[in-house]
PDB file of C-alpha atoms in Angstrom:
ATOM      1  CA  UNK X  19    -126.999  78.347-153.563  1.00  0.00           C
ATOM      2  CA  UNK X  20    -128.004  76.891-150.493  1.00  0.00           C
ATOM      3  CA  UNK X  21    -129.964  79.092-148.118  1.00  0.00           C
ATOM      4  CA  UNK X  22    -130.526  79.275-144.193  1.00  0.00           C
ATOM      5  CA  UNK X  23    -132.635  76.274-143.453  1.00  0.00           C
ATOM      6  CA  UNK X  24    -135.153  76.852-140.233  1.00  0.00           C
ATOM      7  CA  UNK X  25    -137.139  74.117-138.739  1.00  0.00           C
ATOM      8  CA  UNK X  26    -139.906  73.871-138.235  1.00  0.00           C
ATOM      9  CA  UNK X  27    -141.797  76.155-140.600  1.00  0.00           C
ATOM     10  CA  UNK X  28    -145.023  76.528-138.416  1.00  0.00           C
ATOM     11  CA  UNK X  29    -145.949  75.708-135.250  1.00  0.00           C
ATOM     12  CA  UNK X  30    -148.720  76.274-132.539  1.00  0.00           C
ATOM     13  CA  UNK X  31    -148.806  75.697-129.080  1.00  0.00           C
ATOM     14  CA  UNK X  32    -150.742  76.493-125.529  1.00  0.00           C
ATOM     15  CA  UNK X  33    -150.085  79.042-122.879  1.00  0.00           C
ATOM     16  CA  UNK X  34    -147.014  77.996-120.816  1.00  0.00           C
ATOM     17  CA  UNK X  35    -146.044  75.495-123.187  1.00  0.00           C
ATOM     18  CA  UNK X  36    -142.325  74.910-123.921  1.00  0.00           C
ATOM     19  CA  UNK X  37    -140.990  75.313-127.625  1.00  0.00           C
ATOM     20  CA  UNK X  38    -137.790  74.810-129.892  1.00  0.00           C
ATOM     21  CA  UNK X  39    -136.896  76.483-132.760  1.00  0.00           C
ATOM     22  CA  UNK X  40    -133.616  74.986-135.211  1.00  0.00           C
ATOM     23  CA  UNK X  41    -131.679  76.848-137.458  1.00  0.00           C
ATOM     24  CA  UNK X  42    -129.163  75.320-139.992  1.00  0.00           C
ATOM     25  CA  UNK X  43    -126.612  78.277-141.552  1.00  0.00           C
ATOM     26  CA  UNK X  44    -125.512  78.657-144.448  1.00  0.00           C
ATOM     27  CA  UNK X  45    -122.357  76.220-144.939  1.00  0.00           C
ATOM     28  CA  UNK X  46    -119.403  77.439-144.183  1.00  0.00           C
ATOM     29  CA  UNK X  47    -121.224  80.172-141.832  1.00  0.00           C
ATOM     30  CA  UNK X  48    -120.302  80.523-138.326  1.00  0.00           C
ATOM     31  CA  UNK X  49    -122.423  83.035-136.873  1.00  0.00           C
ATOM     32  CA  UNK X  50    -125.915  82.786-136.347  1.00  0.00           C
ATOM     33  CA  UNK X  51    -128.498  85.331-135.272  1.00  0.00           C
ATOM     34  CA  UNK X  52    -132.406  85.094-133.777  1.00  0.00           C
ATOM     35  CA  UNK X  53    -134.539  87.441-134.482  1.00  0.00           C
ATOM     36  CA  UNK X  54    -138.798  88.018-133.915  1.00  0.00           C
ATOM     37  CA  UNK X  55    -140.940  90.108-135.788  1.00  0.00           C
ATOM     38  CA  UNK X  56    -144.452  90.780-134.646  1.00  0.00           C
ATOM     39  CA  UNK X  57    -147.282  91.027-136.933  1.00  0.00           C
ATOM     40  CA  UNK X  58    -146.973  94.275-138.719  1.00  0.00           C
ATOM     41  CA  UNK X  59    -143.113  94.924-137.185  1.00  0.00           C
ATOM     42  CA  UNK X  60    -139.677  95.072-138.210  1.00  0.00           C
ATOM     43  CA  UNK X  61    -137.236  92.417-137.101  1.00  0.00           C
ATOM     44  CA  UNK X  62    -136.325  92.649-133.749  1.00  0.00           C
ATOM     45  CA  UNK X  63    -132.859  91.200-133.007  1.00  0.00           C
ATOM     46  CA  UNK X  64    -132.543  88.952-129.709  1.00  0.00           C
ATOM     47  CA  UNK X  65    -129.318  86.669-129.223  1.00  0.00           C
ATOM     48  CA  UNK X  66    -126.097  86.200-131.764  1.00  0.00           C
ATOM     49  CA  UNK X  67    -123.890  83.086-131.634  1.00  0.00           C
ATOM     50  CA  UNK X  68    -119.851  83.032-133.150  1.00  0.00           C
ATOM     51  CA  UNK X  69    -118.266  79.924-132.971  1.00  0.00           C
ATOM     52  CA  UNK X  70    -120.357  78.709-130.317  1.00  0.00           C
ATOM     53  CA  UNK X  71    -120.072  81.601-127.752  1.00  0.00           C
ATOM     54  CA  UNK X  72    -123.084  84.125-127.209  1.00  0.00           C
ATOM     55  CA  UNK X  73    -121.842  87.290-129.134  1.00  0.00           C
ATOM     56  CA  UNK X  74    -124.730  89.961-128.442  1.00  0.00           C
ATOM     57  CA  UNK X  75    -127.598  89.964-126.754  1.00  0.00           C
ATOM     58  CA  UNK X  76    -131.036  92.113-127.616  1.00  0.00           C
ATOM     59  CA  UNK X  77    -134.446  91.949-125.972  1.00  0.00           C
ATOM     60  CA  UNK X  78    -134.629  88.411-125.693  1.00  0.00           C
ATOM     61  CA  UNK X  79    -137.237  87.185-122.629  1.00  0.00           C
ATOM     62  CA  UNK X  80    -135.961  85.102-119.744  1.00  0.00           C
ATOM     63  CA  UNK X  81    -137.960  82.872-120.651  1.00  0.00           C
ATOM     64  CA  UNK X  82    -135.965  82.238-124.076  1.00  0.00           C
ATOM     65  CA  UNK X  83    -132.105  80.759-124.323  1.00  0.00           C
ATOM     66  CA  UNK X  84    -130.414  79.881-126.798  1.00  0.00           C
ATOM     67  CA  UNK X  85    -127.236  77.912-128.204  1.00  0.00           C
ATOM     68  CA  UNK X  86    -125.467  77.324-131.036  1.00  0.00           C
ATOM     69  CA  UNK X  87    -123.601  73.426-131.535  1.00  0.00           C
ATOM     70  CA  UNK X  88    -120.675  72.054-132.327  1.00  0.00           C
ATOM     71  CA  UNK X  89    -122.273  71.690-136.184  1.00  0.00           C
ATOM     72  CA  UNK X  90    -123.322  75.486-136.300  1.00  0.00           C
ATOM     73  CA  UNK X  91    -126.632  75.148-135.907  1.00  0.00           C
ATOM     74  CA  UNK X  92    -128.683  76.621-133.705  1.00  0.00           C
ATOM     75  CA  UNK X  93    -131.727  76.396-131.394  1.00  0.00           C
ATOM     76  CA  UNK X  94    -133.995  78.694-129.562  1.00  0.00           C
ATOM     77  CA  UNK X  95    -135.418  77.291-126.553  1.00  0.00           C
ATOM     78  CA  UNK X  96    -139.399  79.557-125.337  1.00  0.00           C
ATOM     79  CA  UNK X  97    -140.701  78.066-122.246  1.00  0.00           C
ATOM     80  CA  UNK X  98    -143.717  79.798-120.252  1.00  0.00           C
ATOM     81  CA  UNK X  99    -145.151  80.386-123.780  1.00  0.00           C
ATOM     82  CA  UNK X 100    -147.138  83.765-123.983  1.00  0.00           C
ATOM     83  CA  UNK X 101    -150.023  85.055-126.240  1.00  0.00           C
ATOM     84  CA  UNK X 102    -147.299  87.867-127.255  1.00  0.00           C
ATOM     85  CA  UNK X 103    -145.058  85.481-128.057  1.00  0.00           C
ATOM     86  CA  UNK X 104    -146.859  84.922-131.242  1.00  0.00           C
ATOM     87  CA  UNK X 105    -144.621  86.109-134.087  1.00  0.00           C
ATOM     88  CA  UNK X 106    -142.203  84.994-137.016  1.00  0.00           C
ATOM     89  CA  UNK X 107    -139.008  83.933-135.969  1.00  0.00           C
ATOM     90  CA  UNK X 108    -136.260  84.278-138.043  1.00  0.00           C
ATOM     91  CA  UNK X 109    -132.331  83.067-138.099  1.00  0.00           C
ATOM     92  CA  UNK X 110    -129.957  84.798-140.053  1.00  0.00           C
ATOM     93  CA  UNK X 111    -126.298  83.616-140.822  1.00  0.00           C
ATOM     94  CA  UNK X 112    -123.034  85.249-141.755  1.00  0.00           C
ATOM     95  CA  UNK X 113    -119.562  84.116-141.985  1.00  0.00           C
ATOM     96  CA  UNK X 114    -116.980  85.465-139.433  1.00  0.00           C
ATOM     97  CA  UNK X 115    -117.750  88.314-137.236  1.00  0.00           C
ATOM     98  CA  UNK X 116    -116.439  91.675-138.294  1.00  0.00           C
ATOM     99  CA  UNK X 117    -118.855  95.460-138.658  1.00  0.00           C
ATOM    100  CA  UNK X 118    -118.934  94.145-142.127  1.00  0.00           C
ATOM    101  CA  UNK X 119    -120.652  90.543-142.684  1.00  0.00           C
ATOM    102  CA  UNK X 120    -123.987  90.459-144.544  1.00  0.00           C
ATOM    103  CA  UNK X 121    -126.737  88.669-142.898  1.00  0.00           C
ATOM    104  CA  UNK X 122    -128.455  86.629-145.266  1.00  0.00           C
ATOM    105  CA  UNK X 123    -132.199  85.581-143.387  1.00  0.00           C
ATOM    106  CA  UNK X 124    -133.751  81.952-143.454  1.00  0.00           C
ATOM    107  CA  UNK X 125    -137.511  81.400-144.030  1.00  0.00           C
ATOM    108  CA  UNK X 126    -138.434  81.743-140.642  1.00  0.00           C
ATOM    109  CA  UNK X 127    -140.523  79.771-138.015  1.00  0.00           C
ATOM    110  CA  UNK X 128    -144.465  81.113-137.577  1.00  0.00           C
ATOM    111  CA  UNK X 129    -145.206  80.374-133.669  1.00  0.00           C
ATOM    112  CA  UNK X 130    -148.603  80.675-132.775  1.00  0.00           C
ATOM    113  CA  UNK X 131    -149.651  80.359-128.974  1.00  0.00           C
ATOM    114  CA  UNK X 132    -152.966  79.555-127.875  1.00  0.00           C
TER     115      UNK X 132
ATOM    116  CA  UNK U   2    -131.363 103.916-127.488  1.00  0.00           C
ATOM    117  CA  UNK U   3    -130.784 103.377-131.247  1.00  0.00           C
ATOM    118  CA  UNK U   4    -132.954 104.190-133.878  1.00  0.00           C
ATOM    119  CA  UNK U   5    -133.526 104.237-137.395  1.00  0.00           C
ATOM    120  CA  UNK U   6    -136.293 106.393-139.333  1.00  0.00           C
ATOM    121  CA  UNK U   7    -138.425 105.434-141.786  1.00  0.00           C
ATOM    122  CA  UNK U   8    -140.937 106.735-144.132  1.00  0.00           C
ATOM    123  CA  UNK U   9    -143.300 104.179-143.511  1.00  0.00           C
ATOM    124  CA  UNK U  10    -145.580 104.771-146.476  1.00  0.00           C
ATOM    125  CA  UNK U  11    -147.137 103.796-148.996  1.00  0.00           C
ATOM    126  CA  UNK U  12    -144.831 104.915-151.360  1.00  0.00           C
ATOM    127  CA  UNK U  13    -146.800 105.093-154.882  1.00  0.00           C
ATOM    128  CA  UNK U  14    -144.137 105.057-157.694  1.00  0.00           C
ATOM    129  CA  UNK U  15    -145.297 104.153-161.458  1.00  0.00           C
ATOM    130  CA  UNK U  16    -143.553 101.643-163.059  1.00  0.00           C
ATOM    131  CA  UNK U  17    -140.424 102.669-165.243  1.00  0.00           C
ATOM    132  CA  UNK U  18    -139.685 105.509-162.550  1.00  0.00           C
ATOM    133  CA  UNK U  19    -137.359 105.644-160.189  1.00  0.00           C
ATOM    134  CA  UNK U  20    -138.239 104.884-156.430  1.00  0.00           C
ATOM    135  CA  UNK U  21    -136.567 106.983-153.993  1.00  0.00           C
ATOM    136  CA  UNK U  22    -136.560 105.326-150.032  1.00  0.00           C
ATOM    137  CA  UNK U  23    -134.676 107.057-147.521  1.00  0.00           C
ATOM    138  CA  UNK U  24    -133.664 106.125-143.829  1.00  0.00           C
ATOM    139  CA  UNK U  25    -131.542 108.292-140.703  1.00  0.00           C
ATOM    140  CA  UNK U  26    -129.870 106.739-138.027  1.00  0.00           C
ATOM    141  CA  UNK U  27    -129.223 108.011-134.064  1.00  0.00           C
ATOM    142  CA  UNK U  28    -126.486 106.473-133.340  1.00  0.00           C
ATOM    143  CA  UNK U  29    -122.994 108.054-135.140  1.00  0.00           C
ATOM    144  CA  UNK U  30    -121.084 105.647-134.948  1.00  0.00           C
ATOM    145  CA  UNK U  31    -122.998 102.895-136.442  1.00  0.00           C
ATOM    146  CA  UNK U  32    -120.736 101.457-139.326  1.00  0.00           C
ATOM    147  CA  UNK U  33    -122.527  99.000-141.711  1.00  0.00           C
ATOM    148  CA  UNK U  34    -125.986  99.707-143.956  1.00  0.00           C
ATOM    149  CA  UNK U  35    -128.024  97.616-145.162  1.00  0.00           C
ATOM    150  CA  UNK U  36    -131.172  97.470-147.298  1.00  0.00           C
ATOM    151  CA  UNK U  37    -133.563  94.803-146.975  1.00  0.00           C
ATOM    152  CA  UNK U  38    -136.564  93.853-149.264  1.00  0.00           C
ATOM    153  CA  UNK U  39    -139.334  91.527-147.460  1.00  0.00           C
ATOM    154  CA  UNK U  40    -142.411  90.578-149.104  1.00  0.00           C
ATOM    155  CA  UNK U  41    -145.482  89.895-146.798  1.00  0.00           C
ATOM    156  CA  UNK U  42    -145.100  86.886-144.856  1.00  0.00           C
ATOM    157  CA  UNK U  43    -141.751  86.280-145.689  1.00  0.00           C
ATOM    158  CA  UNK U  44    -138.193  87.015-144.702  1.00  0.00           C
ATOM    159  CA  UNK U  45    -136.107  89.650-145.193  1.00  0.00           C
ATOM    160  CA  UNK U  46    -134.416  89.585-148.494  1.00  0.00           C
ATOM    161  CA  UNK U  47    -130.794  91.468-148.464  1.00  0.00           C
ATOM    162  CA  UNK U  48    -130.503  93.444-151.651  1.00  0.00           C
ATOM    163  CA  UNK U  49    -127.515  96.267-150.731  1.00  0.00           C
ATOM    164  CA  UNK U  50    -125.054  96.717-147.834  1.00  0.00           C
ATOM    165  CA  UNK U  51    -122.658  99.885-147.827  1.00  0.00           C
ATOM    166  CA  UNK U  52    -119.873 100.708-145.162  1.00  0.00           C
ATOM    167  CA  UNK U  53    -118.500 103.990-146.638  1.00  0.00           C
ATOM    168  CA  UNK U  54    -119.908 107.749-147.849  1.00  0.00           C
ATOM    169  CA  UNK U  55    -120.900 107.709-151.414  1.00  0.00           C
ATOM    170  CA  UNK U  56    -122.890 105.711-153.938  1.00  0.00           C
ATOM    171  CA  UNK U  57    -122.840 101.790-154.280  1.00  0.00           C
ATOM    172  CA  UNK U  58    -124.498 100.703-157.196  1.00  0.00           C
ATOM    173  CA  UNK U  59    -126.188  96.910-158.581  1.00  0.00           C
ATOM    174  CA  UNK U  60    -127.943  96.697-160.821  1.00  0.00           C
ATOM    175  CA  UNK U  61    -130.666  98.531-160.785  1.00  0.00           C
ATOM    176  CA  UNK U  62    -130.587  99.438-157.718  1.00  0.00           C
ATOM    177  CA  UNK U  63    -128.493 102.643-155.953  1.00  0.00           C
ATOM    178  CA  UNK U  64    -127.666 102.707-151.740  1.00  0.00           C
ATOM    179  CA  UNK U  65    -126.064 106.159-151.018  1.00  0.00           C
ATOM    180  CA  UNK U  66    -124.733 107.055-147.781  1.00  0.00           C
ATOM    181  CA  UNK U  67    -124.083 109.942-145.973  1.00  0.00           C
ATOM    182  CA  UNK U  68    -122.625 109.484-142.565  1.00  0.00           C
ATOM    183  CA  UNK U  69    -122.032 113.491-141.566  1.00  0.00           C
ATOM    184  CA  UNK U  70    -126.036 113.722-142.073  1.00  0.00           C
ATOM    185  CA  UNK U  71    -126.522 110.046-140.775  1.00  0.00           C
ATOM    186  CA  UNK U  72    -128.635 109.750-143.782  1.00  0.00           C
ATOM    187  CA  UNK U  73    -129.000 106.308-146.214  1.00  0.00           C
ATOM    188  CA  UNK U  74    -130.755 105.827-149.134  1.00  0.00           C
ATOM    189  CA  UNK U  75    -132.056 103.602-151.440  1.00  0.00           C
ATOM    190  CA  UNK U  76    -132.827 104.801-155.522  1.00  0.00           C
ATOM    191  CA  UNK U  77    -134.494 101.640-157.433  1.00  0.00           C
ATOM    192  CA  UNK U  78    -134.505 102.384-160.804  1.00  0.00           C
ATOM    193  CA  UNK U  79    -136.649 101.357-163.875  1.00  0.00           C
ATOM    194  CA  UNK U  80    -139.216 100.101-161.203  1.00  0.00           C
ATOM    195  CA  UNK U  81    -141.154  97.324-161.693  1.00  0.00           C
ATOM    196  CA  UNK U  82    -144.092  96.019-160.167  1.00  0.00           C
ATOM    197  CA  UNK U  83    -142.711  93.303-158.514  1.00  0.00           C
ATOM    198  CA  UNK U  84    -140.748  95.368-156.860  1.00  0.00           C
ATOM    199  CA  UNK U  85    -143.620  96.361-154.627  1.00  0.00           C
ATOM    200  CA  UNK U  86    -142.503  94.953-151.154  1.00  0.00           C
ATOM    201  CA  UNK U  87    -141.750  96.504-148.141  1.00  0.00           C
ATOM    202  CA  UNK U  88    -137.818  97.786-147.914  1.00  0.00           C
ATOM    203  CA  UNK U  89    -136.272  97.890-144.583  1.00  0.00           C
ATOM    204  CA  UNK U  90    -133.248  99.843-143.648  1.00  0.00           C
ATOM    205  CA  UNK U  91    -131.071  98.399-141.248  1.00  0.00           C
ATOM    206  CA  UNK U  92    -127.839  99.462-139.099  1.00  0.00           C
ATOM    207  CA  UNK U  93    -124.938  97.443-137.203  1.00  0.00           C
ATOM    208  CA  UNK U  94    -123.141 100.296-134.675  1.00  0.00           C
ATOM    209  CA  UNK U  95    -121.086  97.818-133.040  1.00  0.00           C
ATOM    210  CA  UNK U  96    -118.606  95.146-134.559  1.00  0.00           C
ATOM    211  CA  UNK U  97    -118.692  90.892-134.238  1.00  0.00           C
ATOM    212  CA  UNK U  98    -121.674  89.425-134.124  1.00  0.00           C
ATOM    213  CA  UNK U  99    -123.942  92.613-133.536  1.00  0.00           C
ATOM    214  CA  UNK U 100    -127.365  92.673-134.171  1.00  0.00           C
ATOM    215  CA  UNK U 101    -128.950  94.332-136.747  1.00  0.00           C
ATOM    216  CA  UNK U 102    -131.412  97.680-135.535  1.00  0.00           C
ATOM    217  CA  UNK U 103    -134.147  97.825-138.199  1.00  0.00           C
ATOM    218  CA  UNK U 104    -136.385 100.897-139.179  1.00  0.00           C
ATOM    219  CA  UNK U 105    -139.739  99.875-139.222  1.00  0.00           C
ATOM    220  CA  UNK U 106    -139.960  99.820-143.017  1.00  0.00           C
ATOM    221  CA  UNK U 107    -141.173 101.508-146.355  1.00  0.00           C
ATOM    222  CA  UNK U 108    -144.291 100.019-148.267  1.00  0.00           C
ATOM    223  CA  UNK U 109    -143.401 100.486-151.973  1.00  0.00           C
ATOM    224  CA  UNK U 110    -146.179  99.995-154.374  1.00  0.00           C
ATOM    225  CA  UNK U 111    -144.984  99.756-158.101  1.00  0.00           C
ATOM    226  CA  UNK U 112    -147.499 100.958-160.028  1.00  0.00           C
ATOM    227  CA  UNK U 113    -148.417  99.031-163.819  1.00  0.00           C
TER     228      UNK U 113
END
């Protein structure tokens, strides 16, 4: 079955450097969700998309937006990169938006700043 | 603030045995539970989500949920060792799009 597909799969970058993170859902999935864990963390949740509106928002930076596209994908935008930034960034899909969808988590995106 | 609790481990359980992982929640009226298994270095794995009091079971594995004692668990039976991972419990209070509030996660070690 096809999975969550996030792009790209490692990256690394300076101090106050800008970077973008994609996330393709599952087909047929309309909700997307961003999430960073730290080394040695659980996943901590920062923005939600549903049909292309924001949904929920967690402890996402100022630094960070987000969107979600017309196709259902998704991208999270870092500028002002930190050290502390450094983490695994996951996206996670589900369809529809009810108490009860299952999020189903892609590979995830290892950012490493400089 | 919400929380969830964790036994963070290691849990030592010998192989053919039954593992036992437990979580509590703050926040009453969180509505959907979820159990996650994540290896190291990768992402979280869903193996069980339950939504009302009782058992759920698949497989070999057992979520049971008590929402009076805000209490979830997670009974993996016939362990084996490549089960060893780390399980995370996780919680959606609100409804939509909601994000999901993680404990911080039980190291299982499955022992040959």
């Amino acid at each position: 079955a096809a999975g969550v597909i996030q792009s790209p799969r490692h990256l690394i970058k300076e101090k106050r450097e800008t970077a973008t993170l994609k996330c393709y859902p599952i087909p047929r999935h309309d909700t997307v969700y961003w999430y960073q864990q730290g080394p040695g963390q659980d996943p901590q949740f920062l923005i939600s998309f549903y049909e292309k509106m924001q949904s929920d928002k967690g402890s996402i930076p100022d630094r960070f937006s987000a969107q979600q596209f017309s196709d259902y994908h998704s991208e999270l935008n870092m500028s002002s990169l930190e050290l502390g930034d450094s983490a695994l960034y996951f996206c996670a899909s589900s369809s529809g938006a009810t108490a009860y969808n299952e999020q189903f988590f892609g590979p995830g995106t290892r950012l490493t700043v400089l | 603030q919400k929380e969830v609790e964790q036994n963070s481990g290691p849990l030592s359980v010998p192989e053919g045995a039954i593992a036992s992982l437990n979580c509590t929640y703050s926040d009453r009226v969180s509505q959907s539970f979820f159990w996650y298994r994540q290896y190291s270095g990768k992402s979280p794995e869903l193996i069980m989500s339950i939504y009302s009091n009782g058992d759920k079971e698949d497989g070999r594995f057992t979520a049971q949920l008590n929402k009076a004692s805000q209490y979830v668990s997670l009974l993996i039976r016939d362990s084996q060792p490549s089960d060893s991972a780390t399980y995370l419990c996780a919680v959606l209070s609100g409804g939509g799009a909601d994000g999901l509030t993680f404990g911080k996660g039980t190291h299982l070690i499955i022992q040959p």
